[in-house]
C-alpha positions as semicolon CSV with decimal commas, in nm:
position;residue;x (nm);y (nm);z (nm)
1;M;8,688;10,284;7,868
2;K;8,713;10,146;7,517
3;F;8,828;9,813;7,372
4;T;8,888;9,764;7,001
5;K;8,848;9,443;6,801
6;E;9,212;9,351;6,857
7;E;9,158;9,369;7,232
8;L;8,834;9,169;7,229
9;D;8,993;8,826;7,215
10;L;8,843;8,551;7,429
11;E;9,100;8,566;7,710
12;N;9,073;8,942;7,758
13;G;8,699;8,942;7,697
14;L;8,628;8,697;7,975
15;K;8,839;8,890;8,228
16;K;8,710;9,244;8,181
17;E;8,376;9,327;8,342
18;W;8,137;9,623;8,349
19;I;7,855;9,729;8,578
20;I;7,581;9,994;8,585
21;T;7,335;10,042;8,870
22;N;6,987;10,178;8,938
23;G;7,019;10,361;9,272
24;I;6,818;10,105;9,472
25;G;7,067;9,818;9,492
26;G;6,992;9,659;9,155
27;Y;7,238;9,646;8,871
28;S;7,328;9,523;8,526
29;S;7,666;9,356;8,478
30;S;7,859;9,119;8,254
31;T;8,185;9,095;8,063
32;I;8,292;9,313;7,770
33;I;8,203;9,031;7,528
34;G;7,865;8,967;7,691
35;A;7,951;8,626;7,837
36;N;7,837;8,579;8,195
37;T;8,126;8,443;8,401
38;R;7,971;8,492;8,747
39;K;7,641;8,381;8,896
40;Y;7,609;8,750;8,988
41;H;7,606;8,860;8,622
42;G;7,283;8,958;8,453
43;L;7,128;9,237;8,249
44;L;6,865;9,283;8,521
45;V;6,960;9,192;8,876
46;A;6,673;9,339;9,076
47;A;6,660;9,435;9,444
48;L;6,324;9,300;9,558
49;T;6,351;9,474;9,897
50;P;6,577;9,766;9,804
51;P;6,868;9,757;9,835
52;A;6,852;9,393;9,946
53;R;6,720;9,056;9,822
54;R;6,886;9,085;9,483
55;F;6,755;8,840;9,224
56;V;6,883;8,756;8,877
57;I;6,588;8,822;8,643
58;L;6,718;8,878;8,289
59;S;7,040;8,684;8,252
60;K;7,121;8,800;7,900
61;L;6,994;8,854;7,548
62;D;7,127;8,624;7,277
63;E;7,123;8,783;6,932
64;S;7,173;8,623;6,593
65;I;7,128;8,751;6,239
66;E;7,038;8,559;5,926
67;I;7,175;8,690;5,596
68;R;7,117;8,506;5,266
69;G;7,016;8,194;5,451
70;K;7,325;8,186;5,676
71;K;7,289;8,241;6,049
72;Y;7,550;8,433;6,248
73;N;7,537;8,407;6,627
74;L;7,651;8,728;6,799
75;Y;7,635;8,590;7,153
76;T;7,908;8,430;7,363
77;N;7,806;8,169;7,619
78;V;8,021;7,944;7,833
79;G;7,953;7,577;7,899
80;K;8,170;7,316;8,067
81;E;8,281;7,179;7,732
82;Y;8,237;7,473;7,495
83;I;8,248;7,851;7,451
84;S;8,043;7,998;7,168
85;D;8,226;8,249;6,954
86;G;7,996;8,544;6,887
87;F;8,272;8,771;7,014
88;K;8,454;8,729;6,682
89;Y;8,193;8,957;6,522
90;Q;8,236;9,223;6,789
91;E;8,415;9,535;6,671
92;E;8,418;9,741;6,988
93;F;8,314;9,774;7,349
94;E;8,285;10,114;7,510
95;K;8,173;10,219;7,857
96;N;8,146;10,590;7,918
97;Y;7,809;10,656;8,076
98;V;7,662;10,318;7,977
99;P;7,802;10,007;7,802
100;I;7,790;9,993;7,421
101;F;7,863;9,680;7,215
102;K;7,929;9,711;6,842
103;Y;7,917;9,423;6,593
104;K;7,983;9,389;6,222
105;I;7,884;9,101;5,997
106;G;7,983;9,176;5,639
107;K;7,814;9,507;5,562
108;V;7,571;9,481;5,854
109;E;7,645;9,699;6,157
110;I;7,470;9,654;6,491
111;S;7,518;9,850;6,812
112;K;7,368;9,748;7,145
113;T;7,347;9,991;7,438
114;I;7,237;9,890;7,788
115;C;7,090;10,127;8,045
116;M;6,897;10,094;8,371
117;Q;6,608;10,315;8,472
118;Y;6,718;10,504;8,781
119;G;6,515;10,413;9,087
120;R;6,338;10,122;8,915
121;N;6,400;9,751;8,863
122;T;6,402;9,810;8,488
123;V;6,663;9,768;8,216
124;G;6,653;9,894;7,860
125;I;6,853;9,768;7,563
126;Y;6,872;9,994;7,259
127;Y;6,967;9,844;6,923
128;K;7,073;10,048;6,625
129;I;7,102;9,849;6,304
130;K;7,241;9,944;5,964
131;N;7,164;9,666;5,720
132;G;7,359;9,572;5,409
133;A;7,250;9,529;5,048
134;C;7,017;9,235;5,106
135;K;6,734;9,166;5,346
136;A;6,815;9,004;5,681
137;K;6,645;8,878;5,995
138;L;6,759;8,967;6,346
139;T;6,659;8,727;6,624
140;I;6,677;8,826;6,990
141;A;6,619;8,559;7,255
142;P;6,587;8,662;7,623
143;I;6,739;8,417;7,872
144;I;6,570;8,460;8,209
145;N;6,590;8,333;8,564
146;F;6,437;8,402;8,903
147;R;6,683;8,330;9,183
148;D;6,875;8,486;9,468
149;F;7,200;8,603;9,314
150;H;7,405;8,408;9,569
151;T;7,266;8,078;9,439
152;V;7,245;7,885;9,111
153;N;6,952;7,683;8,970
154;E;7,150;7,366;8,915
155;N;6,961;7,095;8,720
156;H;6,648;7,305;8,757
157;D;6,336;7,232;8,552
158;Y;6,139;7,556;8,533
159;N;5,765;7,593;8,558
160;I;5,694;7,876;8,314
161;K;5,365;8,050;8,247
162;Q;5,358;8,327;7,991
163;S;5,116;8,545;7,805
164;N;5,172;8,812;7,546
165;K;4,985;9,092;7,377
166;G;5,183;9,153;7,064
167;N;5,541;9,208;7,173
168;K;5,460;9,274;7,539
169;L;5,527;8,964;7,743
170;K;5,436;8,862;8,098
171;V;5,622;8,564;8,246
172;I;5,570;8,389;8,578
173;L;5,851;8,152;8,676
174;D;5,807;7,872;8,928
175;G;5,480;8,012;9,060
176;N;5,619;8,352;9,163
177;S;5,297;8,528;9,065
178;V;5,363;8,817;9,304
179;T;5,670;8,912;9,097
180;P;5,601;8,864;8,726
181;I;5,868;8,947;8,471
182;Y;5,762;9,188;8,198
183;M;5,934;9,231;7,861
184;N;5,854;9,442;7,559
185;M;6,014;9,480;7,215
186;S;5,933;9,786;7,003
187;D;5,961;9,599;6,671
188;G;5,931;9,255;6,518
189;T;5,727;8,952;6,611
190;Y;5,731;8,751;6,934
191;I;5,734;8,371;6,900
192;P;5,683;8,184;7,229
193;H;5,884;7,869;7,302
194;E;5,752;7,561;7,475
195;H;5,956;7,458;7,780
196;D;6,287;7,577;7,632
197;I;6,547;7,516;7,904
198;F;6,897;7,649;7,851
199;K;7,098;7,373;8,015
200;G;7,451;7,404;8,149
201;M;7,528;7,776;8,167
202;F;7,871;7,767;8,329
203;Y;8,026;8,045;8,538
204;I;8,405;8,035;8,518
205;K;8,465;8,272;8,808
206;E;8,244;8,070;9,043
207;A;8,436;7,752;8,957
208;E;8,761;7,936;9,036
209;R;8,614;8,043;9,371
210;G;8,512;7,688;9,456
211;F;8,137;7,746;9,432
212;P;7,872;7,559;9,231
213;A;7,917;7,699;8,881
214;E;7,659;7,542;8,651
215;E;7,288;7,607;8,616
216;N;6,986;7,588;8,391
217;E;6,802;7,896;8,270
218;V;6,497;7,939;8,053
219;V;6,425;8,092;7,712
220;P;6,056;8,193;7,705
221;G;6,066;8,272;7,332
222;R;6,231;8,489;7,072
223;F;6,171;8,814;6,889
224;E;6,223;8,817;6,513
225;I;6,286;9,148;6,335
226;E;6,283;9,161;5,956
227;L;6,530;9,401;5,795
228;K;6,495;9,534;5,441
229;A;6,797;9,586;5,220
230;N;6,995;9,896;5,325
231;E;6,744;9,964;5,602
232;E;6,843;10,149;5,918
233;K;6,639;10,064;6,223
234;E;6,626;10,148;6,595
235;I;6,478;9,897;6,838
236;S;6,397;9,926;7,209
237;F;6,380;9,624;7,439
238;I;6,264;9,667;7,800
239;C;6,266;9,414;8,084
240;S;6,118;9,508;8,420
241;L;5,935;9,398;8,731
242;E;5,690;9,682;8,663
243;E;5,400;9,642;8,424
244;N;5,390;9,971;8,233
245;I;5,695;9,897;8,020
246;E;5,529;9,980;7,687
247;Q;5,552;10,344;7,802
248;I;5,934;10,322;7,826
249;N;6,177;10,366;7,540
250;A;6,537;10,248;7,583
251;K;6,680;10,540;7,382
252;D;6,501;10,786;7,612
253;L;6,632;10,597;7,917
254;I;6,988;10,642;7,793
255;E;6,946;11,014;7,732
256;S;6,781;11,062;8,072
257;E;7,065;10,876;8,246
258;K;7,331;11,080;8,066
259;Q;7,159;11,402;8,174
260;R;7,133;11,280;8,534
261;L;7,502;11,189;8,548
262;N;7,610;11,511;8,376
263;K;7,422;11,710;8,638
264;I;7,612;11,527;8,914
265;I;7,942;11,598;8,737
266;E;7,858;11,966;8,689
267;N;7,743;12,009;9,050
268;S;8,071;11,860;9,172
269;E;8,257;12,151;9,004
270;L;8,544;11,908;8,947
271;V;8,508;11,908;8,568
272;N;8,377;12,169;8,325
273;L;8,180;11,975;8,065
274;N;8,151;12,284;7,847
275;K;8,524;12,275;7,772
276;K;8,735;12,018;7,593
277;L;8,834;11,763;7,854
278;T;9,196;11,677;7,922
279;K;9,294;11,318;8,009
280;R;9,288;11,419;8,373
281;D;8,939;11,565;8,331
282;E;8,819;11,244;8,165
283;L;8,958;11,040;8,453
284;I;8,786;11,261;8,712
285;K;8,462;11,242;8,514
286;D;8,486;10,861;8,513
287;Y;8,550;10,861;8,888
288;V;8,248;11,083;8,958
289;I;8,027;10,854;8,747
290;A;8,170;10,554;8,931
291;T;8,094;10,705;9,274
292;D;7,727;10,730;9,185
293;N;7,700;10,350;9,163
294;F;7,757;10,320;9,538
295;I;7,485;10,567;9,641
296;V;7,154;10,389;9,691
297;N;6,821;10,461;9,849
298;R;6,683;10,258;10,141
299;P;6,307;10,319;10,102
300;N;6,220;10,162;10,438
301;F;6,448;10,419;10,605
302;G;6,355;10,706;10,374
303;L;6,729;10,774;10,352
304;H;7,026;10,719;10,126
305;T;7,311;10,484;10,212
306;L;7,637;10,363;10,056
307;I;7,686;10,017;9,909
308;A;8,018;9,869;10,021
309;G;8,091;9,700;9,688
310;Y;7,948;9,508;9,396
311;P;7,829;9,257;9,325
312;W;7,756;9,099;9,663
313;F;7,790;9,360;9,940
314;L;7,519;9,578;10,089
315;D;7,579;9,889;10,300
316;W;7,845;9,844;10,567
317;G;7,908;10,106;10,835
318;R;8,286;10,067;10,821
319;D;8,309;10,096;10,443
320;A;8,061;10,384;10,429
321;C;8,273;10,586;10,672
322;I;8,594;10,517;10,481
323;A;8,443;10,607;10,143
324;F;8,234;10,895;10,280
325;E;8,461;11,184;10,184
326;G;8,555;11,062;9,837
327;I;8,205;10,961;9,726
328;L;7,995;11,234;9,886
329;L;8,199;11,531;10,005
330;V;8,452;11,577;9,725
331;T;8,160;11,555;9,479
332;K;7,955;11,807;9,684
333;R;7,661;11,575;9,744
334;F;7,612;11,720;10,090
335;Q;7,242;11,645;10,139
336;I;7,298;11,279;10,062
337;A;7,601;11,287;10,295
338;K;7,373;11,403;10,575
339;E;7,128;11,123;10,496
340;V;7,407;10,865;10,504
341;L;7,510;10,989;10,850
342;K;7,148;10,952;10,961
343;T;7,139;10,599;10,819
344;M;7,454;10,503;11,008
345;T;7,327;10,642;11,338
346;R;6,959;10,539;11,334
347;D;7,024;10,191;11,476
348;V;7,312;10,253;11,718
349;K;7,293;9,991;11,993
350;Y;7,504;10,002;12,309
351;G;7,731;10,247;12,129
352;L;7,778;10,028;11,823
353;V;7,707;10,154;11,473
354;P;7,572;9,862;11,266
355;N;7,841;9,723;11,045
356;G;7,571;9,616;10,803
357;Y;7,217;9,497;10,753
358;S;7,093;9,150;10,671
359;G;7,034;9,097;10,302
360;Y;6,715;8,906;10,380
361;D;6,529;9,086;10,661
362;N;6,713;9,422;10,697
363;R;6,814;9,330;11,052
364;P;7,109;9,543;11,177
365;L;7,430;9,348;11,237
366;Y;7,675;9,446;11,511
367;N;8,011;9,287;11,441
368;S;8,246;9,583;11,428
369;A;8,462;9,763;11,680
370;D;8,580;10,023;11,429
371;A;8,262;10,142;11,252
372;S;8,154;10,355;11,548
373;L;8,499;10,514;11,577
374;L;8,533;10,571;11,203
375;L;8,207;10,767;11,221
376;F;8,385;11,040;11,419
377;E;8,629;11,095;11,134
378;A;8,349;11,098;10,876
379;V;8,158;11,362;11,074
380;K;8,474;11,569;11,116
381;K;8,519;11,565;10,738
382;Y;8,152;11,655;10,693
383;L;8,199;11,962;10,911
384;Q;8,512;12,067;10,722
385;Y;8,315;12,069;10,396
386;T;7,977;12,201;10,518
387;N;8,025;12,380;10,852
388;D;7,688;12,227;10,946
389;Y;7,739;12,233;11,322
390;K;7,365;12,269;11,386
391;F;7,292;11,924;11,243
392;V;7,586;11,767;11,426
393;K;7,493;11,929;11,757
394;E;7,129;11,821;11,740
395;E;7,152;11,476;11,583
396;I;7,508;11,342;11,603
397;Y;7,673;11,474;11,919
398;P;7,434;11,290;12,158
399;I;7,506;10,965;11,974
400;F;7,879;11,032;11,998
401;E;7,839;11,071;12,375
402;E;7,664;10,734;12,385
403;I;7,943;10,570;12,185
404;I;8,223;10,699;12,409
405;E;8,031;10,612;12,726
406;N;7,968;10,254;12,612
407;Y;8,327;10,195;12,498
408;C;8,436;10,309;12,844
409;K;8,184;10,085;13,023
410;G;8,242;9,787;12,796
411;I;8,027;9,634;12,520
412;D;7,957;9,265;12,501
413;V;7,657;9,268;12,266
414;D;7,697;8,987;12,011
415;E;8,019;8,889;12,194
416;N;8,209;9,194;12,070
417;N;8,399;9,211;12,401
418;I;8,497;9,577;12,361
419;Y;8,632;9,747;12,670
420;L;8,863;10,026;12,785
421;D;9,153;9,872;12,974
422;I;9,323;10,032;13,274
423;D;9,609;10,150;13,052
424;G;9,372;10,366;12,844
425;L;9,378;10,135;12,541
426;I;9,076;9,969;12,380
427;S;9,064;9,590;12,359
428;S;8,811;9,406;12,144
429;G;8,707;9,066;12,016
430;T;8,758;8,710;12,133
431;D;8,910;8,397;11,981
432;N;8,573;8,338;11,813
433;T;8,465;8,697;11,751
434;Q;8,659;8,905;11,500
435;N;8,534;9,262;11,480
436;T;8,802;9,453;11,291
437;W;8,794;9,478;10,911
438;M;8,998;9,156;10,884
439;D;8,702;8,950;11,002
440;V;8,690;8,649;10,767
441;K;8,604;8,320;10,933
442;F;8,617;7,969;10,785
443;D;8,451;7,674;10,955
444;G;8,391;7,900;11,254
445;K;8,758;7,991;11,293
446;A;8,915;8,332;11,236
447;V;9,143;8,340;10,933
448;T;9,325;8,645;11,074
449;P;9,291;8,650;11,455
450;R;9,323;9,010;11,574
451;N;9,143;9,011;11,907
452;G;9,305;9,227;12,172
453;K;9,447;9,578;12,140
454;A;9,453;9,647;11,766
455;V;9,659;9,933;11,627
456;E;9,385;10,096;11,418
457;I;9,118;10,063;11,689
458;N;9,331;10,257;11,935
459;S;9,433;10,513;11,674
460;L;9,064;10,568;11,604
461;W;8,980;10,582;11,975
462;Y;9,234;10,860;12,028
463;N;9,106;11,048;11,725
464;A;8,742;11,012;11,839
465;N;8,814;11,158;12,181
466;R;9,009;11,449;12,033
467;I;8,716;11,525;11,803
468;M;8,473;11,498;12,095
469;A;8,683;11,738;12,301
470;E;8,677;11,985;12,013
471;L;8,299;11,952;11,963
472;S;8,233;11,979;12,335
473;I;8,417;12,311;12,349
474;K;8,227;12,429;12,041
475;F;7,894;12,338;12,203
476;G;7,984;12,485;12,545
477;H;8,041;12,160;12,737
478;L;8,378;12,239;12,894
479;L;8,375;11,968;13,162
480;K;8,298;11,705;12,902
481;A;8,577;11,843;12,684
482;K;8,818;11,793;12,973
483;K;8,708;11,430;13,017
484;Y;8,752;11,349;12,647
485;K;9,091;11,518;12,638
486;E;9,206;11,310;12,934
487;L;9,088;10,987;12,767
488;A;9,283;11,083;12,455
489;E;9,599;11,170;12,646
490;K;9,598;10,846;12,844
491;C;9,551;10,645;12,523
492;K;9,833;10,832;12,349
493;K;10,075;10,779;12,638
494;S;10,019;10,402;12,650
495;F;10,021;10,374;12,272
496;E;10,360;10,546;12,246
497;E;10,499;10,323;12,519
498;K;10,368;9,991;12,389
499;F;10,302;9,985;12,016
500;Y;10,637;10,067;11,857
501;N;10,841;9,755;11,775
502;E;11,213;9,837;11,762
503;D;11,294;9,508;11,589
504;T;11,066;9,565;11,289
505;Q;11,090;9,947;11,294
506;C;10,712;9,979;11,279
507;L;10,401;9,927;11,494
508;Y;10,260;9,607;11,634
509;D;9,944;9,514;11,447
510;V;9,792;9,396;11,773
511;L;9,990;9,421;12,096
512;D;10,221;9,118;12,110
513;D;10,159;9,045;11,740
514;S;10,458;9,165;11,540
515;K;10,324;9,076;11,195
516;I;10,376;9,367;10,958
517;R;10,037;9,483;10,826
518;P;9,903;9,810;10,678
519;N;9,662;9,882;10,967
520;Q;9,934;10,083;11,142
521;L;9,892;10,366;10,891
522;Y;9,582;10,473;11,083
523;A;9,822;10,596;11,351
524;L;9,951;10,859;11,105
525;S;9,658;10,941;10,879
526;L;9,356;11,056;11,080
527;T;9,260;11,414;11,161
528;Y;9,434;11,373;11,495
529;P;9,717;11,118;11,447
530;I;9,807;10,938;11,767
531;L;10,177;10,958;11,677
532;D;10,357;11,283;11,604
533;L;10,432;11,300;11,233
534;D;10,763;11,485;11,253
535;T;10,945;11,207;11,441
536;E;11,191;10,935;11,353
537;I;10,934;10,674;11,454
538;A;10,686;10,806;11,200
539;D;10,954;10,804;10,930
540;N;11,050;10,447;11,017
541;I;10,687;10,331;10,993
542;I;10,646;10,479;10,645
543;K;10,977;10,332;10,528
544;T;10,890;9,986;10,659
545;V;10,543;9,991;10,505
546;E;10,684;10,103;10,170
547;K;10,954;9,838;10,177
548;K;10,746;9,547;10,306
549;L;10,391;9,612;10,184
550;L;10,379;9,852;9,890
551;N;10,348;9,704;9,542
552;S;10,215;9,822;9,206
553;Y;9,855;9,751;9,310
554;G;9,861;9,917;9,653
555;L;9,937;9,774;9,997
556;K;9,957;9,405;10,076
557;T;9,776;9,295;10,391
558;L;10,077;9,100;10,517
559;A;10,451;9,127;10,460
560;K;10,627;8,859;10,258
561;G;10,802;8,612;10,487
562;E;10,543;8,632;10,764
563;E;10,366;8,314;10,874
564;N;10,066;8,233;10,650
565;Y;10,183;8,475;10,379
566;V;10,061;8,372;10,033
567;E;10,211;8,530;9,720
């Protein structure tokens, strides 16, 4: 991904964002012109209880350069009434492995590369400077914070305590002595500031979302680096929650991260890095690098898991199952795939796979009827890639038995209201409990009520029982295989009788709800589709979905013309 000077105008620069991650839930993220437009942006957003409790630590670095007595600000900040214009000196933004910003002021060239230390709450910024014909002075001012990334420090007056030994700095904000912020600059002189509050940092995207969008941050001081005429200089800046930062060099961090990512690409066998890459190869390489951002370690479990999305999600059972093949199996990360399956099954309760964990106390959350059923498909894919039946037999199959048994008996934990009806179909949820993926609630009310017999839940239920029948035969449990096959057949019979809507030429989203939604594609896309694919009904479903839901970005969640549709 590369943007040239012509593409780095203010409008485009504020819309395009980048992110890199550290494998434990922390990340570094901003826009391609370095202006923070979200409260979630920051050069160091650290997971204090990995991968949870993410705090904004280093918001940004503001650079300026003084040449012949004139100061040029390279930073872009947004306030309610102003936007600074450092972006006009930016020549390029590139994100391949890590983000690189390039600036030019007259004959002075500056590049800035950002990289996180994998497995640590540490970020490195590497500056490479080529000075012009006269001496100059580069000033770098860290803007810091210490807050949960879901909040803002509006009208906040910071209590800051700092100490420095040369260019190594220790800062304690608002009495958080257990979690000091450490910074170190490899060159120049550190000049501490006295109670320097950056007032009115404004986040455009939060204002658009209807959230508080303005806050105060703090500038503990600045680093000044003198540049001789025609001098070329490399500078390393490190910010971390760990103390030994003087031992870390940002340039080495970047090289280490490139090597780590290249090893993942090579092991995937999807791209040969020793040959000239085609456009398709470059795209696959970018995808493989992108997948790595979602793989994080949960130290308290001793296992890996998958983050559902950045910036605000943690690991969700539903999303992990859906992304499982693309992130872990296609890329041949089979050991991590096994760990993710262990993560998803370690806290099964009454047959429910946790749909997530609390971001504050790691408590498992059980608000999903589909996560447990999606797990069957993920395990089936795992077996297709690895043939690891021993692991599945010993650690997964007993949990699958528990899931099927509880869905048959009925599950009302956390008011999920999941039960197998007499017609062989699964019903779930209540007016107040939404446990499919369309689970948004506002003021306690479901935005998209889907309680009852949902199309994807029953497609998944059929698929799960077919997979269980297959595994039971493989493991020598023939009577169990017969039971699972009968459950599948009864579900299929009722589904075929009840779910097809002749008027709309597609499937009901929930029985008696004729809204046209994309969830019906589950009936055709699993390992064992509940509808036969070579039928007129299947053709009609695809045609209707293409006509009513498909657009240039993918599938809409509701057809135009339906009640509550918003363009």
